[in-house]
Every structure is written in structure tokens, then in C-alpha cells.
Tab-separated table of C-alpha atoms in Angstrom:
chain	number	residue	atom	x	y	z
A	1	MET	CA	10.408	5.551	23.196
A	2	THR	CA	11.002	9.316	22.750
A	3	PRO	CA	8.239	11.888	23.578
A	4	GLU	CA	7.993	12.644	19.861
A	5	ILE	CA	7.212	9.009	19.003
A	6	ARG	CA	4.790	8.789	21.950
A	7	ARG	CA	2.874	11.903	20.647
A	8	ALA	CA	2.789	10.455	17.157
A	9	ARG	CA	1.342	7.084	18.321
A	10	ARG	CA	-1.185	8.803	20.562
A	11	ALA	CA	-2.303	11.116	17.672
A	12	PHE	CA	-2.568	8.175	15.334
A	13	ILE	CA	-4.810	6.277	17.754
A	14	TRP	CA	-7.126	9.306	18.062
A	15	VAL	CA	-7.109	10.292	14.410
A	16	GLY	CA	-7.026	6.799	12.815
A	17	VAL	CA	-8.959	4.726	15.339
A	18	VAL	CA	-11.081	6.608	17.873
A	19	LEU	CA	-12.529	9.380	15.719
A	20	PRO	CA	-13.344	7.063	12.778
A	21	ALA	CA	-14.961	4.570	15.164
A	22	VAL	CA	-17.136	7.262	16.748
A	23	ILE	CA	-18.236	8.554	13.355
A	24	THR	CA	-19.031	5.085	12.117
A	25	VAL	CA	-20.971	4.071	15.266
A	26	LEU	CA	-22.983	7.321	15.378
A	27	SER	CA	-23.979	7.183	11.694
A	28	THR	CA	-24.966	3.470	12.058
A	29	LEU	CA	-27.154	4.233	14.986
A	30	VAL	CA	-28.941	6.962	13.016
A	31	VAL	CA	-29.432	4.572	10.099
A	32	LEU	CA	-30.857	1.933	12.432
A	33	ILE	CA	-33.333	4.510	13.789
A	34	TRP	CA	-34.359	5.483	10.226
A	35	LEU	CA	-34.519	1.897	8.940
A	36	PRO	CA	-38.299	1.222	9.682
A	37	GLN	CA	-39.170	4.297	7.637
A	38	LEU	CA	-37.583	2.876	4.452
A	39	PRO	CA	-39.575	1.282	1.636
A	40	ASP	CA	-39.146	-2.505	0.915
A	41	PRO	CA	-37.126	-3.076	-1.195
A	42	ALA	CA	-34.950	0.000	-0.681
A	43	ALA	CA	-32.882	1.824	-3.366
A	44	THR	CA	-29.234	0.641	-3.080
A	45	HIS	CA	-27.665	2.050	-6.190
A	46	TRP	CA	-27.694	5.150	-8.383
A	47	SER	CA	-25.808	5.474	-11.619
A	48	GLY	CA	-25.905	9.248	-11.878
A	49	GLY	CA	-29.382	9.434	-13.242
A	50	ALA	CA	-32.444	11.041	-11.810
A	51	ALA	CA	-33.733	7.835	-10.228
A	52	PRO	CA	-32.123	4.777	-8.558
A	53	ASP	CA	-31.378	1.734	-10.662
A	54	GLY	CA	-30.589	-0.900	-8.018
A	55	PHE	CA	-32.687	-2.207	-5.142
A	56	GLY	CA	-32.224	-4.542	-2.172
A	57	PRO	CA	-33.094	-5.116	1.472
A	58	ALA	CA	-32.871	-2.163	3.789
A	59	TRP	CA	-30.453	-3.949	6.136
A	60	THR	CA	-27.823	-3.586	3.407
A	61	TYR	CA	-27.211	-0.064	4.645
A	62	PRO	CA	-26.265	-0.733	8.274
A	63	ALA	CA	-24.352	-3.883	7.241
A	64	ILE	CA	-22.215	-2.190	4.609
A	65	GLY	CA	-22.184	1.277	6.307
A	66	PHE	CA	-20.809	-0.223	9.448
A	67	GLY	CA	-18.968	-3.282	8.246
A	68	VAL	CA	-16.751	-1.706	5.559
A	69	PRO	CA	-15.316	1.144	7.612
A	70	ALA	CA	-15.083	-1.095	10.728
A	71	VAL	CA	-12.912	-3.579	8.843
A	72	ALA	CA	-10.809	-0.763	7.384
A	73	ILE	CA	-10.278	0.835	10.822
A	74	VAL	CA	-9.283	-2.407	12.494
A	75	LEU	CA	-7.015	-3.477	9.612
A	76	ILE	CA	-5.194	-0.126	9.467
A	77	ALA	CA	-4.772	-0.091	13.291
A	78	VAL	CA	-3.428	-3.663	13.420
A	79	LEU	CA	-0.984	-3.053	10.445
A	80	VAL	CA	0.333	0.194	11.807
A	81	LEU	CA	0.754	-0.822	15.400
A	82	LEU	CA	2.217	-4.263	14.618
A	83	SER	CA	4.678	-2.856	12.084
A	84	HIS	CA	5.797	-0.225	14.556
A	85	ARG	CA	6.170	-2.311	17.628
A	86	ILE	CA	7.281	-0.677	20.924
A	87	PRO	CA	9.814	-1.940	21.792
A	88	PRO	CA	10.726	-2.981	18.159
A	89	ARG	CA	11.126	-6.573	17.369
A	90	SER	CA	14.787	-5.984	16.472
A	91	PRO	CA	17.222	-3.223	17.356
A	92	ASP	CA	16.783	-1.768	13.875
A	93	GLY	CA	13.016	-1.900	13.940
A	94	PRO	CA	11.072	1.188	12.881
A	95	GLN	CA	9.774	3.535	15.629
A	96	TRP	CA	7.405	5.505	13.446
A	97	SER	CA	7.031	6.530	9.786
A	98	PRO	CA	5.117	8.794	7.427
A	99	THR	CA	3.192	5.728	6.302
A	100	ALA	CA	1.542	5.402	9.708
A	101	ARG	CA	0.641	9.092	9.604
A	102	PHE	CA	-0.902	8.746	6.093
A	103	LEU	CA	-2.918	5.643	7.050
A	104	GLY	CA	-4.297	7.418	10.181
A	105	ALA	CA	-5.474	10.277	7.983
A	106	LEU	CA	-6.862	7.847	5.406
A	107	SER	CA	-8.891	6.015	8.032
A	108	LEU	CA	-10.519	9.221	9.139
A	109	GLY	CA	-11.302	10.294	5.591
A	110	LEU	CA	-12.748	6.918	4.486
A	111	SER	CA	-15.037	6.584	7.528
A	112	SER	CA	-16.469	10.109	7.060
A	113	MET	CA	-17.113	9.498	3.353
A	114	MET	CA	-18.869	6.148	4.050
A	115	SER	CA	-20.981	7.764	6.823
A	116	VAL	CA	-22.130	10.680	4.651
A	117	THR	CA	-22.963	8.438	1.663
A	118	THR	CA	-24.914	6.000	3.860
A	119	LEU	CA	-26.803	8.651	5.770
A	120	VAL	CA	-27.843	10.491	2.556
A	121	SER	CA	-28.812	7.275	0.799
A	122	VAL	CA	-31.059	6.280	3.639
A	123	GLY	CA	-32.317	9.805	4.488
A	124	VAL	CA	-33.696	10.530	1.007
A	125	GLN	CA	-35.852	7.336	1.189
A	126	ARG	CA	-37.517	8.020	4.564
A	127	GLY	CA	-41.346	7.862	4.266
A	128	LEU	CA	-41.368	6.844	0.616
A	129	ALA	CA	-43.791	4.125	-0.460
A	130	ASP	CA	-41.715	3.209	-3.527
A	131	ALA	CA	-37.947	3.455	-3.523
A	132	ALA	CA	-38.004	4.242	-7.219
A	133	ASP	CA	-39.195	7.786	-6.223
A	134	ALA	CA	-35.966	8.484	-4.336
A	135	PRO	CA	-34.098	11.592	-5.688
A	136	ASP	CA	-30.608	11.501	-7.211
A	137	ILE	CA	-27.802	11.548	-4.611
A	138	THR	CA	-24.932	12.187	-7.054
A	139	PRO	CA	-24.222	15.683	-5.624
A	140	TRP	CA	-23.929	14.150	-2.144
A	141	VAL	CA	-21.538	11.586	-3.390
A	142	PHE	CA	-19.168	14.282	-4.536
A	143	ALA	CA	-19.745	16.101	-1.225
A	144	GLY	CA	-18.715	12.902	0.521
A	145	LEU	CA	-15.520	12.701	-1.545
A	146	GLY	CA	-14.807	16.344	-0.749
A	147	LEU	CA	-15.275	15.675	2.959
A	148	MET	CA	-12.996	12.673	2.755
A	149	LEU	CA	-10.243	14.803	1.250
A	150	ALA	CA	-10.851	17.640	3.786
A	151	LEU	CA	-10.854	15.430	6.856
A	152	GLY	CA	-7.998	13.337	5.508
A	153	LEU	CA	-5.921	16.463	5.173
A	154	LEU	CA	-6.994	17.589	8.588
A	155	GLY	CA	-6.074	14.143	10.009
A	156	TRP	CA	-2.625	14.410	8.401
A	157	PHE	CA	-1.870	17.739	10.154
A	158	LEU	CA	-3.408	16.658	13.453
A	159	GLN	CA	-0.606	14.145	13.673
A	160	PRO	CA	2.966	15.359	14.420
A	161	ALA	CA	5.542	15.097	11.595
A	162	VAL	CA	8.162	12.559	12.725
A	163	PRO	CA	11.265	12.508	10.516
A	164	ALA	CA	11.592	9.350	8.502
A	165	ASP	CA	13.947	7.042	10.329
A	166	PRO	CA	15.372	4.318	8.040
A	167	VAL	CA	15.249	0.893	9.556
A	168	GLY	CA	18.938	0.246	9.076
A	169	ALA	CA	22.029	2.238	8.129
A	170	ASP	CA	23.326	2.023	4.515
A	171	THR	CA	26.305	-0.251	4.034
A	172	ASP	CA	28.795	0.350	1.251
A	173	ALA	CA	29.517	-2.708	-0.858
A	174	ALA	CA	33.115	-3.112	-1.922
A	175	PRO	CA	33.454	-3.990	-5.649
A	176	LEU	CA	34.155	-7.672	-6.252
A	177	PRO	CA	37.511	-8.478	-7.881
A	178	LEU	CA	36.977	-8.928	-11.562
A	179	ALA	CA	39.511	-9.460	-14.283
A	180	GLY	CA	39.369	-7.222	-17.299
A	181	ASP	CA	37.721	-9.779	-19.541
A	182	GLU	CA	35.964	-11.820	-16.869
A	183	ARG	CA	32.195	-12.306	-17.213
A	184	ALA	CA	30.025	-12.577	-14.135
A	185	VAL	CA	26.263	-12.818	-13.523
A	186	TRP	CA	24.432	-12.956	-10.216
A	187	TYR	CA	20.902	-14.400	-9.711
A	188	GLY	CA	18.559	-14.136	-6.751
A	189	SER	CA	14.916	-14.508	-5.952
A	190	VAL	CA	12.545	-13.295	-3.209
A	191	ALA	CA	8.977	-14.271	-2.169
A	192	ILE	CA	6.567	-12.334	-0.014
A	193	ALA	CA	6.954	-12.779	3.772
A	194	ARG	CA	4.387	-14.545	5.962
A	195	SER	CA	3.054	-11.216	7.252
A	196	GLY	CA	2.336	-10.082	3.672
A	197	GLN	CA	0.698	-13.333	2.826
A	198	ILE	CA	-1.632	-12.845	5.856
A	199	VAL	CA	-2.541	-9.342	4.830
A	200	LEU	CA	-3.156	-10.299	1.218
A	201	GLY	CA	-5.237	-13.305	2.353
A	202	ILE	CA	-7.377	-11.082	4.566
A	203	ALA	CA	-7.835	-8.572	1.813
A	204	LEU	CA	-8.887	-11.280	-0.726
A	205	VAL	CA	-11.307	-12.846	1.832
A	206	VAL	CA	-12.860	-9.412	2.506
A	207	MET	CA	-13.236	-8.709	-1.155
A	208	LEU	CA	-14.732	-12.156	-1.803
A	209	ILE	CA	-17.263	-11.728	1.003
A	210	GLY	CA	-18.183	-8.252	-0.223
A	211	THR	CA	-18.584	-9.556	-3.737
A	212	ALA	CA	-20.769	-12.394	-2.638
A	213	ALA	CA	-22.926	-9.917	-0.614
A	214	VAL	CA	-23.385	-7.645	-3.712
A	215	VAL	CA	-24.162	-10.656	-5.927
A	216	ALA	CA	-26.805	-11.798	-3.339
A	217	ILE	CA	-28.419	-8.304	-3.410
A	218	GLY	CA	-28.742	-8.660	-7.204
A	219	ASP	CA	-27.647	-5.200	-8.302
A	220	PRO	CA	-26.096	-5.800	-11.754
A	221	SER	CA	-23.964	-2.658	-11.917
A	222	ALA	CA	-22.477	-3.068	-8.421
A	223	MET	CA	-22.066	-6.777	-9.034
A	224	TRP	CA	-19.837	-6.426	-12.078
A	225	ILE	CA	-17.847	-3.608	-10.431
A	226	MET	CA	-17.145	-5.841	-7.434
A	227	ILE	CA	-16.322	-8.854	-9.548
A	228	GLY	CA	-13.943	-6.837	-11.716
A	229	THR	CA	-12.274	-5.242	-8.782
A	230	THR	CA	-11.825	-8.625	-6.989
A	231	LEU	CA	-10.359	-10.181	-10.159
A	232	LEU	CA	-7.974	-7.211	-10.506
A	233	LEU	CA	-6.891	-7.694	-6.884
A	234	ILE	CA	-6.238	-11.342	-7.484
A	235	VAL	CA	-4.113	-10.670	-10.544
A	236	ALA	CA	-2.201	-7.829	-8.792
A	237	ALA	CA	-1.523	-10.132	-5.797
A	238	ALA	CA	-0.304	-12.960	-8.007
A	239	ALA	CA	2.033	-10.613	-9.850
A	240	GLY	CA	3.554	-9.230	-6.685
A	241	VAL	CA	4.221	-12.221	-4.537
A	242	ALA	CA	7.546	-13.398	-5.984
A	243	PHE	CA	10.343	-11.805	-8.072
A	244	ARG	CA	13.568	-12.869	-9.748
A	245	VAL	CA	16.651	-10.611	-9.592
A	246	ARG	CA	19.543	-10.538	-12.132
A	247	VAL	CA	22.773	-8.603	-11.999
A	248	SER	CA	24.920	-8.635	-15.147
A	249	ALA	CA	26.952	-6.376	-17.435
A	250	GLU	CA	23.597	-5.007	-18.607
A	251	GLY	CA	22.788	-3.776	-15.126
A	252	LEU	CA	19.920	-4.745	-12.759
A	253	ARG	CA	16.781	-6.538	-13.730
A	254	VAL	CA	13.955	-7.377	-11.302
A	255	ARG	CA	11.056	-9.259	-12.855
A	256	SER	CA	7.879	-10.825	-11.394
A	257	VAL	CA	7.572	-14.551	-11.798
A	258	LEU	CA	4.538	-13.795	-13.991
A	259	GLY	CA	6.750	-11.684	-16.264
A	260	TRP	CA	5.185	-8.344	-15.179
A	261	PRO	CA	5.989	-5.938	-13.575
A	262	THR	CA	9.648	-5.728	-14.641
A	263	THR	CA	12.219	-3.081	-13.609
A	264	ARG	CA	15.402	-2.633	-15.587
A	265	ILE	CA	18.233	-0.272	-14.620
A	266	ARG	CA	21.044	-0.089	-17.188
A	267	LEU	CA	24.567	-0.320	-15.937
A	268	GLU	CA	25.700	3.055	-17.306
A	269	SER	CA	22.998	4.911	-15.304
A	270	ILE	CA	23.951	3.275	-11.988
A	271	GLU	CA	25.878	5.621	-9.644
A	272	LYS	CA	26.201	3.338	-6.619
A	273	ALA	CA	24.988	0.044	-5.233
A	274	GLU	CA	24.744	-0.638	-1.538
A	275	VAL	CA	23.103	-2.818	1.102
A	276	VAL	CA	20.335	-1.529	3.356
A	277	THR	CA	17.775	-2.867	5.781
A	278	VAL	CA	14.159	-2.072	5.089
A	279	SER	CA	10.677	-2.597	6.572
A	280	PRO	CA	8.075	-2.955	3.805
A	281	PHE	CA	5.052	-1.610	5.629
A	282	ALA	CA	6.753	1.056	7.725
A	283	GLU	CA	8.812	2.541	4.928
A	284	PHE	CA	6.793	1.606	1.751
A	285	GLY	CA	3.265	1.160	2.987
A	286	GLY	CA	3.038	-2.476	2.039
A	287	TRP	CA	4.513	-5.406	0.129
A	288	GLY	CA	5.221	-5.773	-3.587
A	289	TRP	CA	6.255	-3.142	-6.153
A	290	ARG	CA	6.000	0.073	-4.148
A	291	ILE	CA	6.717	3.778	-4.093
A	292	ALA	CA	7.677	5.196	-0.678
A	293	VAL	CA	6.528	8.564	0.687
A	294	ASP	CA	10.142	9.870	0.201
A	295	GLY	CA	10.122	8.930	-3.519
A	296	ARG	CA	12.049	5.675	-3.362
A	297	ARG	CA	10.778	2.874	-5.586
A	298	GLY	CA	11.305	-0.770	-4.848
A	299	VAL	CA	10.234	-4.390	-4.754
A	300	VAL	CA	9.917	-4.968	-1.060
A	301	LEU	CA	8.482	-8.363	0.064
A	302	ARG	CA	9.979	-8.830	3.532
A	303	THR	CA	11.780	-7.008	6.330
A	304	GLY	CA	15.600	-7.251	6.281
A	305	GLU	CA	18.456	-7.093	3.898
A	306	ALA	CA	17.983	-5.334	0.530
A	307	LEU	CA	19.950	-4.237	-2.467
A	308	GLN	CA	19.717	-0.487	-3.036
A	309	VAL	CA	20.778	1.051	-6.352
A	310	ILE	CA	21.194	4.864	-6.720
A	311	HIS	CA	20.816	5.796	-10.445
A	312	GLY	CA	19.792	8.412	-12.864
A	313	GLY	CA	20.705	11.494	-10.914
A	314	GLY	CA	19.797	10.394	-7.405
A	315	ARG	CA	16.748	8.170	-7.981
A	316	ILE	CA	16.707	5.086	-5.651
A	317	PHE	CA	15.471	1.603	-6.326
A	318	VAL	CA	15.343	-1.048	-3.543
A	319	VAL	CA	14.841	-4.797	-3.808
A	320	THR	CA	14.796	-7.163	-0.786
A	321	VAL	CA	16.887	-10.167	-1.568
A	322	ASP	CA	19.272	-12.573	0.193
A	323	ASP	CA	22.985	-12.057	-0.391
A	324	ALA	CA	22.457	-8.416	-1.348
A	325	ALA	CA	26.085	-7.701	-0.467
A	326	THR	CA	27.319	-9.865	-3.343
A	327	ALA	CA	24.780	-8.380	-5.799
A	328	ALA	CA	25.840	-4.877	-4.798
A	329	GLY	CA	29.552	-5.637	-4.977
A	330	LEU	CA	29.149	-7.174	-8.465
A	331	LEU	CA	27.202	-4.111	-9.674
A	332	ASN	CA	29.875	-1.767	-8.341
A	333	ALA	CA	32.693	-3.876	-9.930
A	334	LEU	CA	30.897	-3.929	-13.322
A	335	ARG	CA	30.231	-0.191	-13.107
A	336	GLU	CA	33.792	0.705	-12.309
A	337	ARG	CA	35.130	-1.531	-15.066
A	338	ALA	CA	32.768	-0.032	-17.651
A	339	ALA	CA	33.761	3.462	-16.499
A	340	ALA	CA	37.463	2.648	-16.938
A	341	GLY	CA	36.878	1.622	-20.528
A	342	PRO	CA	38.296	-1.367	-22.417
A	343	ARG	CA	41.757	-2.547	-21.376
A	344	ARG	CA	44.558	-1.731	-23.792
A	345	PRO	CA	46.615	-4.758	-24.946
A	346	GLN	CA	50.040	-4.908	-23.348
A	347	PRO	CA	53.049	-4.979	-25.734
A	348	PRO	CA	55.031	-8.217	-25.737
A	349	MET	CA	57.976	-8.406	-23.415
A	350	GLY	CA	61.527	-8.873	-24.713
């Protein structure tokens, strides 16, 4: 491990784990001290009006104010450190990436926003006999968002910039031999890796537990927001767990088994097809249809071999799929044949 990588890992642990944990624990201790001074029930939701419109038990605040950021801190730390193993699981494993730096900054920003929102929500109710008399906290919500952005930006710059190190070197794919009038189509499919299944499963469980807790509190506005968010996550997960890949004279098509999302790249816009090795989390921040920090787009569902297509003036699209070399070779052959134009008929001999 180089000194640069060592500094980056140490900075991530401080910015993305230690500082968020300290902020969360301190704010929770203050809330626990204030808790006996809150009315019963306490105000738990404001819709931007002058008075609260949702009420529930006071313990909701330390439970959510500590539980949500704690889960986020642990999940981010586990994902980053496991996806950037030292030493790497394979010789081509990622050492560090901009994704790790971003998630460290995000952890700091989220914990600070949650702490401010929780402290203000509890603080304005101290000593009140009726929670309905609590003042509006909307300005403080925006202040919390501003603090999240500010500390997130600070967290980004507190971590050293480590140049992006692709997991594996690009490999040129030689065009497959095709006759002038020969038709060829290649099909492939890919499903999300076990690590992605675990992360999605944890996220769904956390969302379901959170939704159940909000439903139990009985706040209608928050309840429908949580239910809608959970359903959206379920649909998004289902649409991103498996894709079918097709290479033909029309170009490249990558389509979810649900039919959406679909990516089509026409043959005439393709400049080059090659084989690369990618790490979904380290390079793209997760699994599914993704956009990397460096601008690459892709359907990345597992670590390993992938088809990479350069098209449209330098844009890059990546899809992890088995036998990527054949897919890339066929695309290059079809592209070269199309660029050469139709074959002229040969005059008869004799």
C-alpha cells in the first residue's frame, strides 16, 4: 500500500466514520438529557406551516436521530472498506477511488444534518405543556441542509485526491472474421452479484423497518412518504438486478428484464469496442445502471469482465457480461464492415 493510499484510507476513517459518529453520539446524549422536558405526545412532524401537524412518543427522536445516521455510517464504512480491500482480493483489485472519497464526505454531511434537525425539533419543545404550541422549524431544516452541503464539501477536501485507478487494463478486441453478406448476432445476460444482493437486501430491510416505525407512530404525511419511498426502492431494485445484452448490425442494446431501463447505442456512432475489468462499487458507486465520477455510464452488476463501448465523440458505456471479448469483437467487425460500405459485385471471370 502506497503512502498516498494509506493517507486516503486514514482520512476516510476520520471524515466518514469517526467525526460522524462523534457528532451523532453527542447530539443523541443532548436529546436524552432534554427528553424529560418534552410534552407527551411530542411534535414529530411539520409541513411548513406555523404549527406541527404530526405527533408521537418522545422516544422517537433519540431512536431515529441516532439509528438512522448510525446505520448510514456503518453501511458506508463497510461498503467502502470491503470494496477497497488491502491487500486486494485479486491482483487487479482497486486500491482507492473517488467513490470512497465522496461517500466519506456524504457520511459527514448526513450525520450533521440529522443532528441539527433532531436537536432543533426537540429544543423548541422543551418546557411546553402542549406540543401543538411548538414553533415552526422550517428555517432550521434549510439550515441543516446548508450545513450538510458545507460539511460535505469540507469532508471532500479533507480527504486527499487519489487519481482514479481502473481495476484492470483495457484490452483491444480484434474484429471477428465476417463475410461481406454474413449476418451475426450475439446475446448475453448478467445478474447482480451476491454482494449487490446483500446490499440491496439490507437497504430494503432498513426501509421496511423505518416504514413500519413511521406507520406505528401514526403520522399520515410521513407514513405515505415512507411507503412511497419504499415502493420506489423496490421497483428500482427489481429493474436493476438483471439485464439482457444484444449485439447486432443495429449496434448495442442493453435492456432490463423488466423492459426498463434500456440503453441503445447505434452502430454508426460506435468508435471502438473493448474489454475491461471493472469494480461496481469502487468505480461506479454501486450496482445497476450507474454513472461514474469520471462520467462513464454503465450497467455494472458484478466485478470482473465487461464490454466497454466508446461512442459519440468519446462517451463511454460499460456493461459487465460474460464473453465480453466476443461481443466486442463482433461490434468491431460490424463497425468496420459498415464503414467500408457495401461490397461491389465482382465481374464474371472468363
